[in-house]
XYZ file of C-alpha atoms in Angstrom:
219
model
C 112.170 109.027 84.003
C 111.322 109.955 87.679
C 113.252 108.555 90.507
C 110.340 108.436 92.333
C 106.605 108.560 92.517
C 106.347 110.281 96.078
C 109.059 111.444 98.521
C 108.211 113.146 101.711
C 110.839 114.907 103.522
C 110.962 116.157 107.512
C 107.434 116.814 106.683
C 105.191 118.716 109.599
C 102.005 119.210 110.380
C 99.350 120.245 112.887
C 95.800 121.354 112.786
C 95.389 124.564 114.265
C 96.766 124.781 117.610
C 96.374 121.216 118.198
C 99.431 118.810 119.358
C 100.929 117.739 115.819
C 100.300 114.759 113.907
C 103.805 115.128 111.914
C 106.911 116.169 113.247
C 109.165 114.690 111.192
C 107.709 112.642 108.717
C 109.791 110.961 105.918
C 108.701 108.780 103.196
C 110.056 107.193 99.342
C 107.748 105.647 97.364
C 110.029 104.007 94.308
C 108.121 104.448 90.958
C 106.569 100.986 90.223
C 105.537 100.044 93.739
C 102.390 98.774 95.000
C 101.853 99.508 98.430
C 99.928 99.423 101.570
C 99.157 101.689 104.227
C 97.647 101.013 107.693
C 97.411 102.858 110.869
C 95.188 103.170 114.125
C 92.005 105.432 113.556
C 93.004 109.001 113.695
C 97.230 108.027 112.977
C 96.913 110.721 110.232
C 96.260 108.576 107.344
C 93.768 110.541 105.316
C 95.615 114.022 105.840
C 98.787 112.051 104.809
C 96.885 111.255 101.308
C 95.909 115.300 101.676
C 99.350 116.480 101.987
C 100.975 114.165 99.078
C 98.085 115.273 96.771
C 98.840 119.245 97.886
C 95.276 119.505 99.610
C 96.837 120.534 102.470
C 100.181 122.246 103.148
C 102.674 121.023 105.732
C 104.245 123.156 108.055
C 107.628 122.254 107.299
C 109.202 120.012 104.896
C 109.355 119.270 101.092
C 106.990 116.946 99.207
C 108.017 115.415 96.066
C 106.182 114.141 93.128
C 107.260 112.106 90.358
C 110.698 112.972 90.813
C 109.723 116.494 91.011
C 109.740 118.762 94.527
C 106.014 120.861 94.297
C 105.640 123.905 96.357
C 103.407 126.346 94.237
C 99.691 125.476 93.630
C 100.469 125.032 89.947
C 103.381 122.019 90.590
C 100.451 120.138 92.986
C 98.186 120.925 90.146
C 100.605 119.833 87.369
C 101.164 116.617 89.296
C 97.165 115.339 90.380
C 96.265 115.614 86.685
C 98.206 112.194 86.545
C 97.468 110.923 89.789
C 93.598 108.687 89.536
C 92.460 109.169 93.824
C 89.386 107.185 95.212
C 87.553 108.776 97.688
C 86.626 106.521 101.052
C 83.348 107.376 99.944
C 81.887 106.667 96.740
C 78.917 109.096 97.062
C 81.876 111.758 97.035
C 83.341 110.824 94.123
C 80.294 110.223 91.631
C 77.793 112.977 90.944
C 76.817 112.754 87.334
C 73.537 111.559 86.142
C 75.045 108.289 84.629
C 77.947 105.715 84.925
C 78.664 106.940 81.397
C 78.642 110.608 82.204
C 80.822 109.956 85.668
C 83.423 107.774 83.460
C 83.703 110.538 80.676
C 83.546 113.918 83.040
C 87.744 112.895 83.932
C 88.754 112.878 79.804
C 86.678 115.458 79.270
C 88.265 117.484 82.029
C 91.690 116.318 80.285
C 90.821 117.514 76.769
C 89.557 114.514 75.133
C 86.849 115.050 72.867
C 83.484 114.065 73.580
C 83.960 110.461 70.843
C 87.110 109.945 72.968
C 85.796 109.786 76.415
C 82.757 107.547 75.395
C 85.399 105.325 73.970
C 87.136 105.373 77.264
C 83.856 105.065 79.684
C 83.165 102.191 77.303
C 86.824 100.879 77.805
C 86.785 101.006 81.039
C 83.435 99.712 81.784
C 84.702 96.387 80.547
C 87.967 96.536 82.398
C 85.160 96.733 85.231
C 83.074 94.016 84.110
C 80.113 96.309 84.252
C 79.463 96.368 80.383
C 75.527 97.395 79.789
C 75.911 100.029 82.968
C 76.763 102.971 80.685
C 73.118 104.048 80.968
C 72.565 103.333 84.570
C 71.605 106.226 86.985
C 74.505 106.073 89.834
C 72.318 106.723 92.362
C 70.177 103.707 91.974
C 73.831 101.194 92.094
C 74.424 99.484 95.146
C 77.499 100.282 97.708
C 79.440 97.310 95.727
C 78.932 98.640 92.149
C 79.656 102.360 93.200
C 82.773 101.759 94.431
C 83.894 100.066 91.165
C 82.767 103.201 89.094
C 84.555 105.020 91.610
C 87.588 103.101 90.888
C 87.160 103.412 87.115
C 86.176 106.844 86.810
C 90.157 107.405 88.483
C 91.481 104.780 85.485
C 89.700 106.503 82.483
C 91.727 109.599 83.797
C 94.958 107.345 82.077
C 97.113 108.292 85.186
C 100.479 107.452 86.355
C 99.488 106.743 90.059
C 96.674 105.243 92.037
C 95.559 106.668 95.207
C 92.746 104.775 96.745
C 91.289 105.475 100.716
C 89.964 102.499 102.362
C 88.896 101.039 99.065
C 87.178 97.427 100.450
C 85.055 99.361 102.938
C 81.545 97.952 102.933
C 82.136 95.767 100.162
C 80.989 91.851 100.037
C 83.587 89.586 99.428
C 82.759 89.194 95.794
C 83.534 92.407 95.023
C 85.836 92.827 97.000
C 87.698 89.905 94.791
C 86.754 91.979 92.113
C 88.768 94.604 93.125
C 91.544 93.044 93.662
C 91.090 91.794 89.990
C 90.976 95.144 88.835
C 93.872 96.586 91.055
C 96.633 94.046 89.847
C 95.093 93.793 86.273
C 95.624 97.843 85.830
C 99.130 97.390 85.739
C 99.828 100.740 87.814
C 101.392 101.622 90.873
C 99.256 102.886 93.591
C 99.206 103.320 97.363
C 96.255 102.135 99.370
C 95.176 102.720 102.783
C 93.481 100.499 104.414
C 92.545 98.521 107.091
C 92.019 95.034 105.650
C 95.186 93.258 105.998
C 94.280 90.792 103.888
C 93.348 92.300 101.015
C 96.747 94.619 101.607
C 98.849 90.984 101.459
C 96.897 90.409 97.972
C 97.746 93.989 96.278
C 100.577 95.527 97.850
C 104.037 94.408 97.133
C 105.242 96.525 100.027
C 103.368 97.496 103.254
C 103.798 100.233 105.579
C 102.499 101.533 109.253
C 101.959 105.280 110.366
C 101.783 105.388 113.715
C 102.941 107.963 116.429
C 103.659 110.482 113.105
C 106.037 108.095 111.862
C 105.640 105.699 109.341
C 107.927 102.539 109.277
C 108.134 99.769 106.811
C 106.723 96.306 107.434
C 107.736 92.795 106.385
């Protein structure tokens, strides 16, 4: 079993020529923890996500995934096929025709037959509570109901990790309860940013600040 689900080490980074946003970033992420993640606009929070997902490479430093160190393109690749990430935006993250199609397309992807996946969408949909929305064009859902086929097309991937950006953005406190529903109901660990404190008190078990390029723990 892994030691860990994430470990960054004397990570750096910078955009171009522009001042750094990690000098010497460090970060352990034990395998069953739910946590929390919030920082000023701009702190680095996103390209954080970017850099423990391999999106982006650091300038220096090692970053470790389920107890594994990646540096090729095929380690990163190796380890996102078990890590389910929610986009900030929902319009992002769904482009099929249906909530049925967008629920399927990740087991698909993975090598489940065509039976399987519909038996996952349909799995997942009531996880959701969204039974009857198989069928349902996902452009015509509102902002609420997007974001919670967003959140279920990451499940039906079966991964080992959550990853979700800003997840209660724009959301109405009933689904935002819903969320949280779903979030401690999937029995996962996962790290969320965002920038509702409250809902990070509900979810995470442990909650953390990036600020300055640092990133300390929180009580």
């Amino acid at each position: 079993m892994a030691d860990y689900l994430v470990k960054l080490s004397h990570v750096a980074f910078a955009y171009g020529n522009r001042p750094p946003i990690f000098s010497d970033l460090n970060l352990e992420l034990e395998t069953n923890l739910k946590a929390g993640l919030i920082g000023g606009n701009g702190s680095g929070k996103s390209t954080l996500l970017q850099i423990i997902t391999g999106l982006i490479k650091p300038k220096a430093g090692e970053i470790g995934l389920f107890g594994k160190i990646r540096r090729t393109e095929a380690d990163f690749r190796e380890g996102r096929l078990q890590i389910g990430f929610v986009f900030q935006d929902s319009n992002d993250q769904l482009f099929c025709p249906t909530v049925g199609d967008d629920l399927a397309f990740g087991p698909l992807n993975l090598g489940k037959s065509r039976a399987e996946a519909d038996q996952i969408a349909l799995e997942t949909l009531a996880l959701l509570r969204l039974e009857g929305f198989r069928d349902r064009a996902t452009y015509g859902l509102s902002d609420g109901e997007k974001k919670l086929v967003a959140i279920g097309s990451a499940l039906a991937m079966r991964p080992k990790f959550l990853i979700l950006d800003e997840p209660t953005n724009c959301l109405d406190d009933e689904t935002r309860d819903r969320v949280i529903e779903i979030l401690l109901a999937c029995g996962l660990p996962y790290l969320i940013v965002a920038h509702d404190k409250n809902f990070l008190e509900k979810v995470a078990r442990q909650r953390f600040r990036l600020k300055n390029g640092q990133i300390e723990a929180l009580t």
